[in-house]
Every structure is written in structure tokens, then in C-alpha cells.
Amino acid sequence: MGLRSLCAAVVAALLAGLLQTTVSAAAAQEVRHPRQEWLRQSTAGLFLHWGMFTAPKHLDCAEWERDVTGGGWTPDYWIDEARKLGASYVVLATFHSRLGYARPWPSKVPGSCATQRDLLGELVEAGKAKGVEVVLYMTDDPQWHSEQGVQMLDSKAYSDHRGEQVDLTTREGFGKYSYDLFFEVMEKYEDLAGFWIDNDNEYWERNRLYEQIRQLRPNWLLSNNNEDTPIMDTVSNEQKTGMFPSYDYPAATFTPMPRLSEACYKLPNTGDWWYDGGSHAVDTRLNTGRYVANAGSSIKSLMAETPMVNGKMPAQQEAFNNFMAGWVPPIRESVQGVEGAGYLYGGMQPGFWNDGAHGVITINPKTGRQYVHVVTKPRADFVRLRDNGYRVTGVKDLRTGEQMRFSQSGGHLTIEGITSWDEYDTVFAVETAGQQGFYTGVRASATSSKAGFPAVNLTDGSHETYWDASAAQPVSVSLDLGRRRQAAFLAVSQRESSPTHARVSFGRPEDSARIKDYQVTASDDGRTWWHVRTGALPSARGTRFIDIGRQEARFLKLTVLGTWSGPQAPVHFKELKIDEIRVGHSYPRGLRAGALEAEHAARSGAARGESCAACSGGRQVTGLGGGESNAVTFRDVSVATAGNYRLQLDLTAATATSVSVSVNGAAPLSATVPEDRADVPAPTSLAVPLTAGRNTIKVFGTGRLGLDRVSVGGLPPASYTPKTTLTVQPHGVQWAGPGQQSVKITARLRLDADDQVDDVSLVPTVPAGWTLTGNPATAPSMRLAGLLEGTWTATSPAGQDVGTVSLPVGASFRLLGADRGVSGAVPVRTRPADRLFVREAEDSANTFGSTGLSNCGACSGGEKVRNIGGSPDAAVTFPNVVVPAAGSYRLFVRFTVNGPRSYFVTVNGGPPVEVEVDGLGNNTPYVTEIPVTLNAGANTIRFGNDNAGAPDLDQVAIG
């Protein structure tokens, strides 16, 4: 039986229900499978966008193939370039909607360009000979069929071949055509590794294409772009940008381990995904950082390069490949054959460390060796990170082989005396004696759980089962230790099913579903509880730690008061999920304490040393309240050059208080210290002037203040502003009527970074002639998750239209004595005289369901709403559309679209009316007009399409 005949048999079996698999079962089956093993062992892949429209563009298939061959194309070149990058696979994107739908293989199925030379077959054979897998890109999208002014899809030829009329320019027709191509490829190329599929086609899904691929080629991989489809082996996250640091690609992903995940990104800084005639620069810093950061989250780096017509890479991309061929080998063991640490596979905590340092941890699951990748070096000569209970026995610089000094206490590993930094990634190999200090047998319960995801999953030892809070907030988890025991900290591993970097990705709002504000209480009997600690956790990946001092209790309760997600991200709003919570009873201790410990400094007055399990070195100095007479003095704080430095003081404070620092006998500098625990240190920083060589630093304060340690590092660069979220409403252009108008403005500033900012002020600024009612919102200081809110009314001059103005809202604050700020604005314009009502689609007065906002430079207000349609919740609703009288009106709809699509418009809950539109290019606004009947006063208008994608929406108006 041929493969095509077998295909028919499989279809029949599927339809008969013999191969039926539920979606949930399929999802469980496809998370792990032996066919995935080669990809799990991979670090990277090479993505090649190359086809007819590779510059110089070809519109004739035969001419393109002639120039490919005549230019000297060879498959071995691509395979060798992949190996330079440490890539285990190549994805070939030639049957691509923006590259002419060319097929790089001889095809018996007419409909678009197909080569006579078997380019795909040659590439597969070359890869097989050198241990590199080849995956074929397939598109579902016919909408770019005539982008170049020439029809690239031949509906007549395919219709004659199939014996029925098929329009390839429609999704249904293109689905039939591409469906046939899948089976042709499966029959011809046994050694292909699988398909990389750019989204789904309804025809494929209806005819169970993926299930048939599983039956016919069970060892092939399936990957889907931008969405996590259960039957697929991988989810690929395309071109995420805007994170801080910019290389931290995992911050924008949303797929928990052990699900296979790719980061798909362009290596060239600018230009198209394919060669457009230019040799665009490659940012080595950015892309080495991505490579390492992805490895630290078990994400595969699928790096897109832009080969020319003859297959050769542009010079700057080839140069990057050559650089990687020399840069990776010395640290190969730390990025290949490893998993991301701090998650499912164990390991220390990745992310932001001391003094601006940032990096990831990788772990070898077989040997247990961990690798600390310092991608952004600190402004100090040491790196300090959470050890997650691992007792460290040795540290060496992987590139140089140098054995490093280190200390360990208070839950932290400090690697000291670092003088040699790699420009892109300093790697330390860390040997450990395993994890210690955690209780086993802890039982968990919760005040709310979603069916199938109970609280017992929190302490079952598996990151693959989890607790779902069922959208309840606040919500509490109680941990029963079995009897009264000592507890020191909680280690919380949250589900990595939401990004930590909030952005609009393909029109979908994203935000972190992780814990923001929390409270910990304790009890001996489960009925009477005492307060232990209140605080906030950063929106960050990896295990998070809550130190609680030395507690003696049977029960601990973690109450989650709120998460980082907001209502603008309905997919993640209140969707708290936690894999594991472990209770730690002690911290690993090293053989030596780190430098600048308070207990080693000179003390005066009532200052005294005492035990502190959570402190560095296991001790602190207390009794520093009451002024300068009770102090700790460090007499040898040395720096190489004179200047201003960041002095970090790790302090304990049982009450709200302040700390003062005198440097070399100068007048003291002071900072506020918020109330926390007397046995858990937290950082407070000051900018201090130091002289070259030795300095004397004296520390004292008010209230019940204790000092654990101090450290010195450089100040943040002038370009650094702590991450904040400034929400200004109303959002979007406000279209005002004629004459004097008032605009109510509300603003909220949230500090998202683990920094302290001081002298915070939030206030709008109005143009000359306008008046502002309301005072600035101010705060003396803010720390992680702190909020500052204000409301004002801005009024335009009497007797005038507002014209076109912007009402900026600014937040200013000081960071270590330096001025910083962020801003937003409310744009206001007078609506046109022939319009009774105008509102932007992105206006905060609307409701958006599961749609999302997206930038659009050509659109009114610079934004639009995307991802409308496909389900009932993917709709935009305009409430409070006000007209003066009941009657018939003209509704003007401003939109962008590529190809024919439809809105269904519902007015005041009435029957939906289909509005069919067409256009070319999702960045070109068009306007259509429909009649509507409205009531006097407020009306509601909804734009959606429950069954198919609708156009993007820019603005509506009533005339």
C-alpha cells in the first residue's frame, strides 16, 4: 500500500473513531515522546527564510531556480553554518507566504512554484551526513498571493489536478492544496525531521491532518508558531523584543517545562526575515545573550538568518557564525546537553543578582554540575545569588580554569574576587554536595482550588503537577509540617505559563500571573495564627524565596493578596498557578564568611553581635538605634579610584526607622528603612563618595535597627530607570466637542523593580491657558510593588475649542540621588464638524475581551485593536455611544485588513449585521460606512466575528 493509499485508510479509521484521542489526552501524550529526544538535547537551530522573493526578487520559477544553481548553491554550506552556531537542526522556510510560495522539491501537485532540482532532498541528505536534522516550514496563509502584483498561486492548474473547482486564494482552497503537499513531502522524504507550521488552517484541523502525520510519520516533530497546540511537540515564540535586559528572551515566553519551546528570532538587527539586498548588522552582545538566556530556560534558540539567492549568508551574518564557532567551544559543556536551572530540573536561582548583575543557571542532569552564566556583569567584583539549598564545594571559571574564592550563608552563594570578565558571558562551574535543609512530607491545603488541580500538588515533589487557585484572590495555602518544627524560609515555584515581560504580542495583551503582594502567618493548632511577614515578590521567572526568620510552628500559611496581572490581560488576570512550595528549615553554610560582615567590624555603644540564621555569616549587629553613639565602623572599605559608589546595607528593622552613614568623618547621609523582621535582612542603598584606597564607613540609625553586611559597587548608569508601570486614563485620543471642555485624568504608578526610589511625585502638566484641579500625588519613597495614584481635572480655556493638544502626565523620583522619571499622556482633539461622535478602538472606555492593542503608525492615534474574531469573546464593545436623538445614522468604521474579511456589528444587543471589507496591507487604514439605528442618549455597539478572523479596528465615528 502506498503512502497516499495508507493516508486514505487512516482517514477512514479516524472517521470511524478507531484513532480518536481527546484533546486533553493528546496534550498529555505529546509533552514527552521519544521522537523529541534529539531536540531536547539541542541548544539551537538555524531558521532559513529563502525563496523566490529573496533579493533580487524573481517572479518566474524557472529563472529563480536557474539563478540558484548558477550561483553555486550547495546544501553543505547551510549545514556547516548551522554547526558553527552549535545548531542541531535547520528549518527551511521556502514555501512561505511572503516569499512566493515556492516549493524546493519536484512536485506532482501543481499550484505554485516547484523546482526541478531536489533542493530539499539534497539538504536532508547533507544534514544526515553531518548529524544535523532538517525541518520543513509550511504556511497556512494565502493572503499574500499577489503581493508583488503577480498571481503566485495557480488555482486553475490545481483545480484541473484535483478534478474540482478550488480557489487557492481562499483559506479553504489553500488548505486543500497545502494539505496535499504535506502528504507528498511525507512520501518523498523519509529522513526529514518534521514540519514547522506557521499557525493553523481550518481545513487541516477539520480533516485531522496532524493526527494523520502522527500515524504516518510517528518519529517526525511538529512545531507551531506563537500558540501552544496540544498535539504539537513544540511551541515557537516569535521575535520577542523590548525586554530588560534586551537579551532576556524567556521573559516574554509562556510555556512551562518540560514542554518543548523555541525562541524564534532574527539575527540581523534590521531588515526583513529574508535577504532584502542589504548586509544588515548582527548585534553580537544581544544574540550571545539570547543564546545563553534561552539555554538557561531549556528554550531552543531558533536563529533566523537571511541567505542570498545562491545560499551564501550576507557578510555580517557569516562573520557572526564564525565568531560563534570560536566562542562556544570553551563553554560548550555549559550550554549543550544541559537544562535550565531554577525550575523543573533543580538548581540555583537565575535572574537579577547583586549590583545590576543578571544571568541564568544551567545544570547537567546527569552530573548535577551547575553553571552560573553572568551575562550582565555586576558593578562590583563579586556575584551573589540564592543557592536554593545547594551546599557548594567548589567554583571555577569555566573559560580560564581559575579556582574561585566563594562564601555561602544566609541562603546565598557569593563568588568573590572576580577580576576577569568575558565580554558576553562569564561562566562559573559550580560543584555541590546536593540540596539540603528542606522538609519532606509536608501536606498542603488551600482556600480555593480548581477542579483537577488540588493543593496536594504543591508538595508532591513534581513540577509537572500544579495547584490552580481558580481565579480566587486573596487566596491562602496552608502547609502542615506534621508537628511543631523550626522553619526558616519558603521556596515557591510558580507555573511558568505567563510572561514576566508585559507587551502586546501579535495583538494579545500579556502580563505576569505571578504573586505580587503576600502575607505569611503561622500557627500551632491551625486555628490561631500570628503574623510572620508581609511583602511583595518580583515578577520574575524561577523559584522565589520568602525568608521568615526563625519560626517555631506546625502550620505556615501563605496568603496571596494580589498578582502582577491586570484586567487588561484577561488570559492571565488572577490566574495564579503554583507548581511546588517547599519549606526550608536551615541554610547551607560555607567554611568562611564573606567580606564586610558587620560582626567583623568595630562596634561602639550598645551595638552588639547576635545570631541571625538568614544573615550572611549567620550573625548580625543589633542595637544600632539611638544615634551615632551606637554604631558599626568599617575601617577598610577599599576602592581603586575615587568617585561616587553605591553602598548597599543589608539591614533588619523591627520597626520603621532610618539608617545613617558617615564616610571618612563627613556629615552623615540618611535613608528610610521600612518595617520588616528583626531577623531577616533586606537591602537599603545610598550613593556615597569614596576616596581611592581605604575608607572608613560608620553606620548607625534610629529605632530597632540591625546590620548584616555592607557591599560596595558602582552606581547604575545614567540610562537606567527602574522598571515601572504608569497607567494613564483615559487611554487613546479623546475627541472633544466644540467649546470649553474638561478632561478627568487618573494615573497610577507602580514600581516593578526591586529598587528603592525616593521623593516620588505624579502630576499632569497642562498647556498655557488650561487649568488643572488637583494636587500632585507624592510619596517619600517607594519599593517593589509600591503604588502611587492621583486624579485631576484639566479644563480648556473658556470660549475656545480644544484644538489638538497633549496633556502629559509625569512621574518623577530619585534613584540613589539621581533624578529619574517616566511619563504618559492624554491626547485631546476637537472632533470634526460633520461627526456627532468619534472614539478610537483602543480607547480605555471600550471593552476588549480577548483581543489586544497593537501599534499602528498609520492609524488614528497610532494604535489599533487586533485579533478580533474567531470566538465570541474576541470582540470590541463600544459602550456609551451618545447621539442627541433617536433615528438613523451613518456609522463610519476605520480599519486595516489584508484580504477579504468580515465584521459582525451588533447595536444595542440587536441582530448582528455582517460588514464585508477588503484591503491590502495591515498597516493601511481604510474606511467603510454602514447605516445604523440608534437610541437617543447612550448606545452600545459591538464588533466581532464568532467564527472567523475579523479586520483590525482603528476608529469608529457617527455622522
PDB file of C-alpha atoms in Angstrom, residues 386-491:
ATOM      1  CA  ARG A 386      20.315  32.419  46.051  1.00  0.00           C
ATOM      2  CA  ASP A 387      21.713  28.928  46.461  1.00  0.00           C
ATOM      3  CA  ASN A 388      18.320  27.126  46.673  1.00  0.00           C
ATOM      4  CA  GLY A 389      19.663  24.858  49.405  1.00  0.00           C
ATOM      5  CA  TYR A 390      22.670  23.524  47.464  1.00  0.00           C
ATOM      6  CA  ARG A 391      25.850  23.150  49.551  1.00  0.00           C
ATOM      7  CA  VAL A 392      28.641  24.383  47.306  1.00  0.00           C
ATOM      8  CA  THR A 393      32.004  22.599  47.393  1.00  0.00           C
ATOM      9  CA  GLY A 394      33.885  24.310  44.575  1.00  0.00           C
ATOM     10  CA  VAL A 395      33.685  27.057  41.943  1.00  0.00           C
ATOM     11  CA  LYS A 396      35.882  27.627  38.899  1.00  0.00           C
ATOM     12  CA  ASP A 397      35.894  29.942  35.902  1.00  0.00           C
ATOM     13  CA  LEU A 398      34.996  27.623  33.032  1.00  0.00           C
ATOM     14  CA  ARG A 399      36.912  29.592  30.398  1.00  0.00           C
ATOM     15  CA  THR A 400      40.147  30.101  32.353  1.00  0.00           C
ATOM     16  CA  GLY A 401      40.074  27.167  34.762  1.00  0.00           C
ATOM     17  CA  GLU A 402      40.760  29.532  37.693  1.00  0.00           C
ATOM     18  CA  GLN A 403      39.548  28.233  41.055  1.00  0.00           C
ATOM     19  CA  MET A 404      37.388  30.964  42.587  1.00  0.00           C
ATOM     20  CA  ARG A 405      37.010  32.092  46.193  1.00  0.00           C
ATOM     21  CA  PHE A 406      33.456  31.787  47.453  1.00  0.00           C
ATOM     22  CA  SER A 407      31.412  32.025  50.619  1.00  0.00           C
ATOM     23  CA  GLN A 408      27.987  30.675  51.463  1.00  0.00           C
ATOM     24  CA  SER A 409      25.467  31.562  54.169  1.00  0.00           C
ATOM     25  CA  GLY A 410      22.014  33.039  54.682  1.00  0.00           C
ATOM     26  CA  GLY A 411      20.708  31.255  51.596  1.00  0.00           C
ATOM     27  CA  HIS A 412      23.243  32.880  49.248  1.00  0.00           C
ATOM     28  CA  LEU A 413      26.344  31.861  47.333  1.00  0.00           C
ATOM     29  CA  THR A 414      28.900  34.636  46.828  1.00  0.00           C
ATOM     30  CA  ILE A 415      31.622  34.181  44.210  1.00  0.00           C
ATOM     31  CA  GLU A 416      34.349  36.631  45.174  1.00  0.00           C
ATOM     32  CA  GLY A 417      37.387  38.392  43.778  1.00  0.00           C
ATOM     33  CA  ILE A 418      36.366  38.275  40.130  1.00  0.00           C
ATOM     34  CA  THR A 419      38.849  40.253  38.055  1.00  0.00           C
ATOM     35  CA  SER A 420      38.415  38.706  34.598  1.00  0.00           C
ATOM     36  CA  TRP A 421      35.080  39.062  32.841  1.00  0.00           C
ATOM     37  CA  ASP A 422      34.158  37.677  29.430  1.00  0.00           C
ATOM     38  CA  GLU A 423      32.614  40.392  27.287  1.00  0.00           C
ATOM     39  CA  TYR A 424      29.453  38.369  26.704  1.00  0.00           C
ATOM     40  CA  ASP A 425      29.177  35.563  29.291  1.00  0.00           C
ATOM     41  CA  THR A 426      31.406  34.779  32.256  1.00  0.00           C
ATOM     42  CA  VAL A 427      30.684  31.166  33.216  1.00  0.00           C
ATOM     43  CA  PHE A 428      31.398  29.600  36.620  1.00  0.00           C
ATOM     44  CA  ALA A 429      31.191  25.830  37.023  1.00  0.00           C
ATOM     45  CA  VAL A 430      29.770  25.081  40.483  1.00  0.00           C
ATOM     46  CA  GLU A 431      30.189  21.740  42.216  1.00  0.00           C
ATOM     47  CA  THR A 432      27.775  20.896  45.011  1.00  0.00           C
ATOM     48  CA  ALA A 433      27.135  18.190  47.585  1.00  0.00           C
ATOM     49  CA  GLY A 434      23.433  18.273  46.708  1.00  0.00           C
ATOM     50  CA  GLN A 435      20.434  20.038  48.227  1.00  0.00           C
ATOM     51  CA  GLN A 436      19.776  20.169  51.945  1.00  0.00           C
ATOM     52  CA  GLY A 437      17.645  21.926  54.508  1.00  0.00           C
ATOM     53  CA  PHE A 438      14.134  21.143  53.188  1.00  0.00           C
ATOM     54  CA  TYR A 439      11.347  19.240  54.935  1.00  0.00           C
ATOM     55  CA  THR A 440       9.685  16.250  53.297  1.00  0.00           C
ATOM     56  CA  GLY A 441       6.180  15.006  53.982  1.00  0.00           C
ATOM     57  CA  VAL A 442       4.635  18.496  54.204  1.00  0.00           C
ATOM     58  CA  ARG A 443       0.908  18.490  53.494  1.00  0.00           C
ATOM     59  CA  ALA A 444      -0.806  21.394  51.716  1.00  0.00           C
ATOM     60  CA  SER A 445      -4.386  22.662  51.631  1.00  0.00           C
ATOM     61  CA  ALA A 446      -5.899  25.804  50.124  1.00  0.00           C
ATOM     62  CA  THR A 447      -8.941  28.031  50.462  1.00  0.00           C
ATOM     63  CA  SER A 448      -9.664  27.660  46.738  1.00  0.00           C
ATOM     64  CA  SER A 449      -8.674  25.119  44.100  1.00  0.00           C
ATOM     65  CA  LYS A 450      -9.734  24.495  40.536  1.00  0.00           C
ATOM     66  CA  ALA A 451     -11.134  21.043  39.865  1.00  0.00           C
ATOM     67  CA  GLY A 452      -8.324  18.701  38.898  1.00  0.00           C
ATOM     68  CA  PHE A 453      -5.569  20.944  40.262  1.00  0.00           C
ATOM     69  CA  PRO A 454      -5.733  20.487  44.056  1.00  0.00           C
ATOM     70  CA  ALA A 455      -3.413  21.913  46.682  1.00  0.00           C
ATOM     71  CA  VAL A 456      -1.870  18.489  47.357  1.00  0.00           C
ATOM     72  CA  ASN A 457       0.028  19.030  44.091  1.00  0.00           C
ATOM     73  CA  LEU A 458       2.029  21.755  45.835  1.00  0.00           C
ATOM     74  CA  THR A 459       4.060  19.330  47.932  1.00  0.00           C
ATOM     75  CA  ASP A 460       4.073  16.164  45.829  1.00  0.00           C
ATOM     76  CA  GLY A 461       7.651  16.692  44.637  1.00  0.00           C
ATOM     77  CA  SER A 462       6.657  17.143  40.978  1.00  0.00           C
ATOM     78  CA  HIS A 463       6.786  20.360  38.975  1.00  0.00           C
ATOM     79  CA  GLU A 464       4.578  18.753  36.334  1.00  0.00           C
ATOM     80  CA  THR A 465       1.533  18.783  38.612  1.00  0.00           C
ATOM     81  CA  TYR A 466       0.343  22.106  39.976  1.00  0.00           C
ATOM     82  CA  TRP A 467      -2.236  23.919  42.032  1.00  0.00           C
ATOM     83  CA  ASP A 468      -4.643  26.306  40.334  1.00  0.00           C
ATOM     84  CA  ALA A 469      -6.209  28.938  42.602  1.00  0.00           C
ATOM     85  CA  SER A 470      -9.341  29.078  40.407  1.00  0.00           C
ATOM     86  CA  ALA A 471      -9.050  32.874  39.989  1.00  0.00           C
ATOM     87  CA  ALA A 472      -9.579  33.497  43.720  1.00  0.00           C
ATOM     88  CA  GLN A 473      -7.772  36.459  45.312  1.00  0.00           C
ATOM     89  CA  PRO A 474      -6.902  36.735  48.082  1.00  0.00           C
ATOM     90  CA  VAL A 475      -6.255  33.023  48.426  1.00  0.00           C
ATOM     91  CA  SER A 476      -4.370  31.066  51.081  1.00  0.00           C
ATOM     92  CA  VAL A 477      -2.233  27.939  51.114  1.00  0.00           C
ATOM     93  CA  SER A 478      -1.670  26.203  54.457  1.00  0.00           C
ATOM     94  CA  LEU A 479       1.378  23.977  54.963  1.00  0.00           C
ATOM     95  CA  ASP A 480       1.246  21.341  57.702  1.00  0.00           C
ATOM     96  CA  LEU A 481       4.692  20.270  58.934  1.00  0.00           C
ATOM     97  CA  GLY A 482       3.179  17.391  60.920  1.00  0.00           C
ATOM     98  CA  ARG A 483       4.363  18.726  64.272  1.00  0.00           C
ATOM     99  CA  ARG A 484       5.844  21.893  65.721  1.00  0.00           C
ATOM    100  CA  ARG A 485       9.122  22.493  63.893  1.00  0.00           C
ATOM    101  CA  GLN A 486      11.587  25.204  63.046  1.00  0.00           C
ATOM    102  CA  ALA A 487      11.102  26.916  59.674  1.00  0.00           C
ATOM    103  CA  ALA A 488      13.352  29.494  58.011  1.00  0.00           C
ATOM    104  CA  PHE A 489      12.014  30.140  54.506  1.00  0.00           C
ATOM    105  CA  LEU A 490       9.575  29.166  51.771  1.00  0.00           C
ATOM    106  CA  ALA A 491      10.706  28.269  48.250  1.00  0.00           C
TER     107      ALA A 491
END
